[in-house]
Short mmCIF file of C-alpha atoms and ligand atoms in Angstrom, two decimals:
data_model
loop_
_atom_site.label_atom_id
_atom_site.label_comp_id
_atom_site.label_asym_id
_atom_site.label_seq_id
_atom_site.Cartn_x
_atom_site.Cartn_y
_atom_site.Cartn_z
CA MET A 1 -135.17 95.62 48.86
CA ILE A 2 -134.44 99.12 50.24
CA LYS A 3 -138.11 99.81 50.99
CA ASN A 4 -138.34 97.71 54.14
CA MET A 5 -134.83 98.24 55.46
CA ASN A 6 -134.02 100.18 58.60
CA TYR A 7 -130.97 102.47 58.67
CA ASP A 8 -128.66 99.70 60.02
CA ASP A 9 -129.78 97.49 57.14
CA LEU A 10 -129.12 100.34 54.72
CA ASP A 11 -125.58 100.75 56.09
CA ALA A 12 -124.98 97.01 55.62
CA PHE A 13 -126.47 97.17 52.12
CA SER A 14 -124.19 100.03 51.08
CA LYS A 15 -121.20 97.88 52.13
CA LYS A 16 -122.53 95.04 49.99
CA VAL A 17 -122.80 97.36 46.99
CA ILE A 18 -119.22 98.53 47.50
CA LYS A 19 -118.16 94.87 47.50
CA GLY A 20 -119.79 94.35 44.10
CA PHE A 21 -123.46 93.42 44.68
CA GLU A 22 -125.14 92.66 41.36
CA PHE A 23 -128.64 94.01 40.74
CA THR A 24 -131.18 91.89 38.85
CA ASP A 25 -133.63 93.48 36.41
CA SER A 26 -136.39 93.11 38.97
CA ASP A 27 -134.23 94.84 41.63
CA LEU A 28 -133.78 97.74 39.21
CA GLU A 29 -137.49 97.87 38.40
CA GLU A 30 -138.30 97.94 42.09
CA LEU A 31 -135.90 100.83 42.67
CA LEU A 32 -137.23 102.75 39.67
CA LYS A 33 -140.77 102.38 41.02
CA LEU A 34 -140.02 103.77 44.49
CA SER A 35 -142.28 106.74 45.03
CA LYS A 36 -142.88 107.60 48.68
CA ASP A 37 -140.62 110.31 50.12
CA GLU A 38 -139.39 108.07 52.95
CA GLU A 39 -138.44 105.32 50.44
CA LEU A 40 -136.62 107.77 48.22
CA GLU A 41 -134.77 109.19 51.20
CA LYS A 42 -133.51 105.66 51.97
CA LEU A 43 -132.29 105.24 48.40
CA PHE A 44 -130.54 108.62 48.48
CA TYR A 45 -129.00 107.75 51.87
CA VAL A 46 -127.42 104.56 50.51
CA SER A 47 -126.10 106.40 47.45
CA ARG A 48 -124.59 109.18 49.53
CA LYS A 49 -122.92 106.59 51.78
CA ILE A 50 -121.35 104.93 48.76
CA ARG A 51 -120.28 108.25 47.24
CA ASN A 52 -118.75 109.34 50.54
CA TYR A 53 -116.86 106.06 50.82
CA TYR A 54 -115.06 106.81 47.52
CA PHE A 55 -114.95 110.61 47.49
CA GLY A 56 -115.50 111.87 51.07
CA ASN A 57 -117.05 115.35 51.03
CA LYS A 58 -115.12 116.37 47.91
CA VAL A 59 -116.84 117.45 44.72
CA PHE A 60 -115.49 118.19 41.22
CA LEU A 61 -116.45 121.27 39.21
CA TYR A 62 -116.68 121.57 35.42
CA SER A 63 -117.17 124.71 33.45
CA PHE A 64 -119.19 124.65 30.27
CA ILE A 65 -118.44 126.48 27.01
CA TYR A 66 -121.12 126.09 24.34
CA TYR A 67 -119.00 127.63 21.59
CA SER A 68 -121.27 126.92 18.61
CA THR A 69 -125.05 126.52 18.71
CA TYR A 70 -125.33 125.69 15.00
CA CYS A 71 -126.38 122.09 14.34
CA LYS A 72 -127.17 119.93 11.35
CA ASN A 73 -129.29 117.44 13.33
CA LYS A 74 -132.96 117.23 14.16
CA CYS A 75 -133.12 115.89 17.71
CA THR A 76 -136.76 116.29 18.75
CA PHE A 77 -135.91 117.23 22.34
CA CYS A 78 -133.27 119.87 21.61
CA TYR A 79 -133.66 123.64 21.33
CA TYR A 80 -130.74 123.80 18.90
CA ASN A 81 -132.08 121.30 16.37
CA GLU A 82 -131.55 122.60 12.87
CA SER A 83 -135.25 123.24 12.15
CA ASN A 84 -135.73 125.60 15.10
CA SER A 85 -135.63 129.26 14.06
CA ILE A 86 -133.54 130.67 16.87
CA THR A 87 -130.64 133.06 17.13
CA ARG A 88 -127.41 131.12 16.96
CA TYR A 89 -123.77 131.95 17.48
CA ARG A 90 -120.34 130.54 16.70
CA LEU A 91 -117.68 132.09 18.92
CA SER A 92 -114.40 133.14 17.36
CA THR A 93 -111.28 131.40 18.60
CA SER A 94 -110.17 134.61 20.28
CA ASP A 95 -113.48 134.92 22.17
CA ILE A 96 -113.14 131.32 23.30
CA ILE A 97 -109.59 132.00 24.50
CA LYS A 98 -110.82 135.08 26.42
CA THR A 99 -113.38 132.90 28.23
CA ILE A 100 -110.73 130.27 28.97
CA ASN A 101 -108.54 132.96 30.50
CA VAL A 102 -111.36 134.06 32.79
CA LEU A 103 -112.08 130.47 33.80
CA LYS A 104 -108.47 129.50 34.50
CA ASN A 105 -108.43 131.06 37.94
CA GLU A 106 -111.92 130.18 39.11
CA GLY A 107 -111.18 126.88 40.81
CA ILE A 108 -112.74 124.51 38.29
CA HIS A 109 -111.31 121.07 37.56
CA MET A 110 -112.17 120.67 33.87
CA ILE A 111 -113.48 122.66 30.91
CA ASP A 112 -116.22 121.13 28.75
CA MET A 113 -116.07 122.39 25.15
CA THR A 114 -119.48 121.67 23.63
CA MET A 115 -121.06 122.41 20.25
CA GLY A 116 -124.00 121.41 18.09
CA GLU A 117 -123.01 119.29 15.11
CA ASP A 118 -122.02 122.52 13.40
CA PRO A 119 -121.26 121.94 9.68
CA TYR A 120 -118.52 124.60 9.91
CA TYR A 121 -116.51 122.17 12.06
CA HIS A 122 -118.04 118.85 10.98
CA SER A 123 -117.31 119.30 7.29
CA ASN A 124 -113.85 120.63 8.02
CA PRO A 125 -112.62 118.88 11.17
CA VAL A 126 -109.16 120.38 10.93
CA LYS A 127 -110.80 123.56 12.25
CA LEU A 128 -111.91 121.65 15.33
CA VAL A 129 -108.42 120.23 15.81
CA ASP A 130 -106.93 123.73 15.49
CA LEU A 131 -109.42 125.13 17.98
CA ILE A 132 -108.62 122.47 20.60
CA LYS A 133 -104.89 123.09 20.00
CA ALA A 134 -105.40 126.82 20.65
CA VAL A 135 -107.35 126.09 23.84
CA LYS A 136 -104.76 123.61 25.08
CA LYS A 137 -102.04 126.24 24.58
CA GLU A 138 -103.85 128.60 26.96
CA THR A 139 -104.52 126.23 29.83
CA ASN A 140 -103.28 123.09 31.52
CA LEU A 141 -106.75 122.37 32.82
CA PRO A 142 -108.16 118.99 31.75
CA LEU A 143 -110.45 119.22 28.74
CA MET A 144 -113.70 117.52 27.83
CA ILE A 145 -115.02 117.71 24.28
CA SER A 146 -118.71 117.29 23.36
CA PRO A 147 -118.74 117.81 19.58
CA GLY A 148 -121.25 115.05 18.69
CA VAL A 149 -120.31 112.04 16.56
CA ILE A 150 -116.94 112.54 14.90
CA ASP A 151 -114.59 110.37 12.96
CA SER A 152 -112.06 108.28 14.88
CA CYS A 153 -109.06 109.80 13.03
CA VAL A 154 -110.15 113.25 14.19
CA LEU A 155 -110.75 111.93 17.70
CA LYS A 156 -107.22 110.54 17.70
CA GLU A 157 -105.73 113.91 16.66
CA ILE A 158 -107.68 115.69 19.38
CA HIS A 159 -106.58 113.12 21.96
CA ASP A 160 -102.95 113.54 20.88
CA ILE A 161 -103.25 117.28 21.51
CA GLY A 162 -104.18 116.47 25.10
CA ALA A 163 -108.00 116.42 25.39
CA ASN A 164 -109.02 114.01 28.14
CA PHE A 165 -112.74 113.30 28.02
CA TYR A 166 -115.23 112.63 25.21
CA ALA A 167 -118.89 113.18 26.15
CA LEU A 168 -121.50 111.57 23.94
CA TYR A 169 -124.85 110.64 25.44
CA GLN A 170 -126.86 107.82 23.93
CA GLU A 171 -130.02 109.34 25.55
CA THR A 172 -131.60 105.86 25.62
CA TYR A 173 -130.52 102.30 24.88
CA ASP A 174 -134.04 101.46 23.75
CA PRO A 175 -133.65 101.59 19.92
CA MET A 176 -137.33 102.42 19.30
CA LEU A 177 -137.19 105.41 21.61
CA TYR A 178 -133.81 106.46 20.19
CA LYS A 179 -135.42 106.69 16.75
CA LYS A 180 -137.96 109.19 18.07
CA LEU A 181 -135.33 111.28 19.85
CA ARG A 182 -132.36 111.40 17.50
CA ILE A 183 -134.27 111.44 14.23
CA GLY A 184 -132.22 110.21 11.27
CA GLN A 185 -129.08 109.47 13.30
CA SER A 186 -127.57 106.02 13.51
CA TYR A 187 -127.93 104.33 16.92
CA GLN A 188 -124.92 102.12 16.26
CA LYS A 189 -122.63 104.88 14.95
CA ARG A 190 -123.15 106.78 18.19
CA ILE A 191 -122.10 103.72 20.19
CA ASP A 192 -119.18 103.08 17.84
CA ALA A 193 -117.88 106.66 18.17
CA ARG A 194 -117.87 106.37 21.95
CA ASN A 195 -116.12 103.00 21.86
CA ALA A 196 -113.56 104.28 19.36
CA ALA A 197 -112.81 107.20 21.68
CA LYS A 198 -112.32 104.79 24.57
CA ASN A 199 -109.91 102.66 22.52
CA ILE A 200 -107.95 105.77 21.56
CA GLY A 201 -107.48 106.53 25.26
CA PHE A 202 -110.21 109.08 26.03
CA LEU A 203 -112.21 108.83 29.19
CA ILE A 204 -115.84 108.79 28.17
CA GLU A 205 -119.13 110.13 29.44
CA ASP A 206 -122.45 108.55 28.56
CA GLY A 207 -125.94 109.40 29.71
CA ILE A 208 -129.69 109.01 29.40
CA LEU A 209 -132.62 111.38 29.25
CA THR A 210 -135.49 110.82 31.68
CA GLY A 211 -139.09 111.95 31.70
CA ILE A 212 -139.53 111.37 27.99
CA GLU A 213 -141.69 108.47 26.88
CA SER A 214 -139.65 106.01 28.90
CA SER A 215 -141.37 103.18 30.73
CA VAL A 216 -139.68 101.41 33.63
CA LYS A 217 -138.83 98.51 31.28
CA SER A 218 -137.20 100.86 28.78
CA LEU A 219 -135.22 102.51 31.60
CA VAL A 220 -133.90 99.11 32.71
CA VAL A 221 -132.75 98.51 29.11
CA SER A 222 -130.98 101.88 29.23
CA LEU A 223 -129.31 101.13 32.56
CA ARG A 224 -128.03 97.83 31.14
CA GLY A 225 -126.85 99.70 28.03
CA LEU A 226 -124.92 102.11 30.21
CA GLN A 227 -123.29 99.18 32.03
CA LYS A 228 -122.16 97.79 28.71
CA SER A 229 -120.87 101.21 27.66
CA ASN A 230 -118.87 101.27 30.94
CA PRO A 231 -118.35 105.05 31.05
CA ASP A 232 -115.97 106.89 33.37
CA MET A 233 -118.68 109.47 33.91
CA VAL A 234 -122.37 108.74 33.67
CA ARG A 235 -125.41 110.98 33.78
CA SER A 236 -129.14 111.26 33.72
CA MET A 237 -130.90 114.50 32.75
CA THR A 238 -134.58 115.33 32.99
CA PHE A 239 -136.06 116.22 29.61
CA VAL A 240 -137.14 119.87 29.71
CA PRO A 241 -139.50 120.85 26.85
CA GLN A 242 -137.99 123.49 24.58
CA PRO A 243 -139.93 126.16 22.65
CA GLY A 244 -140.16 125.62 18.89
CA THR A 245 -139.28 121.90 19.02
CA PRO A 246 -141.44 118.88 18.09
CA PHE A 247 -141.52 117.85 21.77
CA GLU A 248 -142.33 121.29 23.15
CA ASN A 249 -145.57 120.00 24.71
CA LYS A 250 -144.19 116.78 26.16
CA GLY A 251 -142.38 116.38 29.44
CA GLN A 252 -143.52 115.76 32.97
CA ASN A 253 -142.31 118.75 34.88
CA THR A 254 -140.73 116.72 37.69
CA ASN A 255 -137.16 115.80 38.50
CA LYS A 256 -138.15 112.77 40.58
CA MET A 257 -137.07 110.13 38.05
CA GLU A 258 -133.76 111.87 37.39
CA LEU A 259 -132.95 111.95 41.10
CA LYS A 260 -133.85 108.27 41.45
CA ILE A 261 -131.66 107.42 38.47
CA ILE A 262 -128.73 109.44 39.82
CA SER A 263 -128.97 107.27 42.96
CA ILE A 264 -129.33 104.06 40.99
CA LEU A 265 -126.33 105.04 38.84
CA ARG A 266 -124.36 105.42 42.07
CA LEU A 267 -125.37 101.84 43.00
CA LEU A 268 -124.40 100.49 39.58
CA PHE A 269 -121.25 102.64 39.17
CA PRO A 270 -120.13 103.19 42.78
CA ASP A 271 -116.76 104.85 42.07
CA ARG A 272 -117.59 106.84 38.90
CA LEU A 273 -118.13 110.52 38.23
CA ILE A 274 -121.84 111.39 38.32
CA PRO A 275 -122.87 114.97 37.58
CA ALA A 276 -125.38 117.36 39.07
CA SER A 277 -126.06 119.77 36.22
CA LEU A 278 -126.74 123.41 37.01
CA ASP A 279 -128.42 123.74 33.64
CA LEU A 280 -131.70 122.16 34.74
CA GLU A 281 -132.61 123.83 38.03
CA GLY A 282 -129.65 125.98 39.05
CA ILE A 283 -127.96 125.89 42.45
CA HIS A 284 -131.12 124.76 44.19
CA GLY A 285 -131.34 121.75 41.88
CA MET A 286 -127.63 121.10 42.36
CA VAL A 287 -128.25 120.43 46.06
CA SER A 288 -130.94 117.80 45.46
CA ARG A 289 -128.76 116.06 42.87
CA LEU A 290 -125.76 115.99 45.22
CA ASP A 291 -128.08 114.68 47.95
CA ALA A 292 -129.05 111.86 45.58
CA GLY A 293 -125.39 110.80 45.22
CA ALA A 294 -123.84 112.95 42.48
CA ASN A 295 -120.22 114.09 42.93
CA VAL A 296 -119.59 116.57 40.09
CA VAL A 297 -121.17 119.96 39.41
CA THR A 298 -121.41 120.71 35.69
CA SER A 299 -122.50 123.61 33.51
CA ILE A 300 -120.70 126.25 35.58
CA LEU A 301 -120.54 129.49 33.57
CA PRO A 302 -118.34 132.53 34.06
CA ASN A 303 -120.17 135.34 35.85
CA ASN A 304 -122.31 137.49 33.52
CA SER A 305 -121.69 135.05 30.69
CA LYS A 306 -123.95 135.35 27.68
CA LEU A 307 -123.17 131.79 26.59
CA GLU A 308 -126.00 129.33 26.17
CA GLY A 309 -126.64 126.21 28.21
CA VAL A 310 -128.32 123.13 26.76
CA VAL A 311 -131.57 123.35 28.72
CA ASN A 312 -131.02 126.87 30.05
CA TYR A 313 -133.34 127.08 33.08
CA ASP A 314 -132.13 130.67 33.41
CA ARG A 315 -132.62 131.75 29.78
CA ASP A 316 -134.81 134.70 30.83
CA PHE A 317 -133.12 135.55 34.14
CA GLU A 318 -131.49 138.94 34.55
CA VAL A 319 -128.81 137.58 36.86
CA ARG A 320 -127.43 134.11 36.32
CA GLU A 321 -126.13 132.41 39.42
CA ARG A 322 -123.94 129.68 38.17
CA SER A 323 -120.40 130.90 38.68
CA ALA A 324 -117.81 128.73 40.42
CA LYS A 325 -117.94 131.20 43.32
CA ASN A 326 -121.72 130.73 43.76
CA VAL A 327 -121.30 126.97 43.60
CA ILE A 328 -118.41 126.81 46.06
CA SER A 329 -120.20 128.93 48.64
CA LYS A 330 -123.31 126.73 48.42
CA LEU A 331 -121.18 123.57 48.71
CA GLU A 332 -119.65 124.89 51.91
CA HIS A 333 -123.14 125.45 53.33
CA ILE A 334 -124.07 121.83 52.83
CA GLY A 335 -120.85 120.33 54.20
CA LEU A 336 -119.16 119.63 50.86
CA ARG A 337 -116.11 121.23 49.28
CA PRO A 338 -114.23 121.34 45.98
CA ALA A 339 -111.68 118.55 45.66
CA PRO A 340 -108.02 119.42 45.09
CA GLN A 341 -107.07 119.41 41.40
CA SER A 342 -104.62 116.58 42.17
CA ASP A 343 -107.56 114.29 43.12
CA PHE A 344 -109.15 114.94 39.75
CA ASN A 345 -105.91 114.46 37.87
CA ARG A 346 -105.36 111.14 39.63
CA ILE A 347 -108.83 109.93 38.60
CA ILE A 348 -108.26 110.86 34.98
CA GLY A 349 -104.75 109.43 35.01
CA ILE A 350 -102.62 112.54 34.42
N1 LIG B 1 -124.38 118.22 19.86
C1 LIG B 1 -123.66 117.32 20.69
C2 LIG B 1 -124.44 116.06 20.93
O1 LIG B 1 -125.67 116.09 20.76
O2 LIG B 1 -123.84 115.06 21.33
C3 LIG B 1 -123.23 117.96 21.98
C4 LIG B 1 -124.36 118.56 22.77
S1 LIG B 1 -124.94 117.39 23.89
C5 LIG B 1 -123.89 117.74 25.24
C6 LIG B 1 -126.43 117.96 24.39
C7 LIG B 1 -127.08 117.03 25.39
O3 LIG B 1 -127.94 117.78 26.22
C8 LIG B 1 -127.93 115.98 24.74
O4 LIG B 1 -127.16 114.85 24.46
C9 LIG B 1 -129.01 115.72 25.75
O5 LIG B 1 -128.66 114.67 26.61
C10 LIG B 1 -129.06 117.03 26.56
N2 LIG B 1 -130.27 117.80 26.19
C11 LIG B 1 -130.50 118.49 25.06
N3 LIG B 1 -131.73 119.03 25.07
C12 LIG B 1 -132.29 118.69 26.23
C13 LIG B 1 -133.55 118.94 26.83
N4 LIG B 1 -134.49 119.63 26.20
N5 LIG B 1 -133.78 118.45 28.06
C14 LIG B 1 -132.83 117.72 28.70
N6 LIG B 1 -131.63 117.45 28.18
C15 LIG B 1 -131.35 117.92 26.97
C1 LIG B 2 -124.54 120.13 31.47
N1 LIG B 2 -124.95 121.72 29.74
O1 LIG B 2 -123.78 119.47 32.17
C2 LIG B 2 -124.08 120.67 30.14
C3 LIG B 2 -124.05 119.62 29.03
C4 LIG B 2 -122.25 118.51 27.74
N2 LIG B 2 -121.07 117.75 27.92
C5 LIG B 2 -122.80 118.81 29.10
C6 LIG B 2 -125.31 118.80 28.91
O2 LIG B 2 -125.69 120.37 31.82
FE1 LIG B 3 -127.71 119.02 17.68
FE2 LIG B 3 -126.73 117.91 19.88
FE3 LIG B 3 -129.02 119.31 19.94
FE4 LIG B 3 -128.99 116.96 18.76
S1 LIG B 3 -128.62 117.34 20.95
S2 LIG B 3 -129.90 118.83 17.91
S3 LIG B 3 -126.94 116.92 17.89
S4 LIG B 3 -127.02 120.11 19.52
#
C-alpha cells in the first residue's frame, strides 16, 4: 500500500484513515515488513498527518513515580522481577508527597504512580487506597495508576477517590509468547482486570513489547488484541535486555519495530493517546517516537531524581536529562509544544 504511493497519494490515504479505513491482516503484515528508510518515512509521514489532524502541534506530558520496586512476579524481561538480586526501595508516603509537590508546578498533565506487584500493597490493598487518597489530597492533577493486576473492588475504591487512568500492558496477545514473558501469571486475569477497570469508569492504557521473540504473525495477533481491548492510550515499547534477568542476552538492539508499531497504532487508533517514552532512549529517542506519530511524552522525572525507571537507559548517567523543562525546550525546537491542561482534561472527561 504505502510503499508505492507518492506524497499526494499519502495525503489522500491519511484522509481515508481518518474516515475509518479498515486494515486487513495482510495490510498490517505489509506495514510491519517495511524496511527501507524511504518507505518508513512515508509511513511516519502518514501517521504524523493523522496525529496533527486530531492534536495539531500539541503534546501531553506525564511524569512517572516508581514508588515501589518490590515485586512478587517473575516476568522474564523485567529488571524488577522477584528473583533478581537488586537494591529495591519502597518510598514512604511523605517522600511521595514531597515528589508530588515538586512536580505540581512543572507543567505536566498527569502523574503516573507505578509499582511492582509489591506484596506490601498487594496483600493489604487498603494501604494502596490510602496512598492514592494522600496523593489526591496534594494535587488536582489527573492521576494514572500502574499497580499491576488488582481486584475490581480495590479498583473501584481508587476510582472513587479520583484516579483517572489504569495502565496495564498485556505485552502480547499471543498466548504462547505471553507464557514466556509473564511466567506464572494468568493471561485472562490480566485482560479481565483491564476490562473491569474500564467498566468502573477508568480510562485504560494497554501496550505491547516489541523486539522479543515476536514474528510478524504474532505482532498482527497483538495488534488485533489491542483493537479488542480498545484502550484510550496505547503503546509499544522495545524490549531492552536487563542485567540479572532470564532474558538478559536476548533483544535486538534496534528501535525500528517499535517506531513502525507506533505509526501503525496511529493508523489503527487515529485519535488516541500514544506515548513516546523517555525511559528507552531519552530525549533523542523521544524525537524519533514523536516523528513516528506519538503525541504524549512519558517517564518524565523531576530533576536530579533518584527514582527508577522501568528500562532506565540512564541508570549509569551522572546527569539525567528527563525533566519537564528539558522536554519542553526540545519540543519547541522541533515545532511542537505542550498542550493546555484543559485539552487534556477534555480528553479524559473531567
Ligand atoms: N508491575 C506493574 C505491571 O507489570 O503491570 C507495573 C509496572 S509496568 C508499567 C512495567 C512495564 O514496563 C511492563 O508492563 C513492560 O511493558 C515494560 N517493561 C518492563 N521491563 C522492560 C524491558 N526490559 N524492556 C522494555 N519494556 C519493559
Ligand atoms: C514509561 N516508565 O512510560 C514508564 C512506564 C508505566 N505506566 C509507564 C513503562 O516508560
Ligand atoms: Fe513485576 Fe511488573 Fe516487572 Fe512484571 S513487569 S516483574 S509485574 S514490576
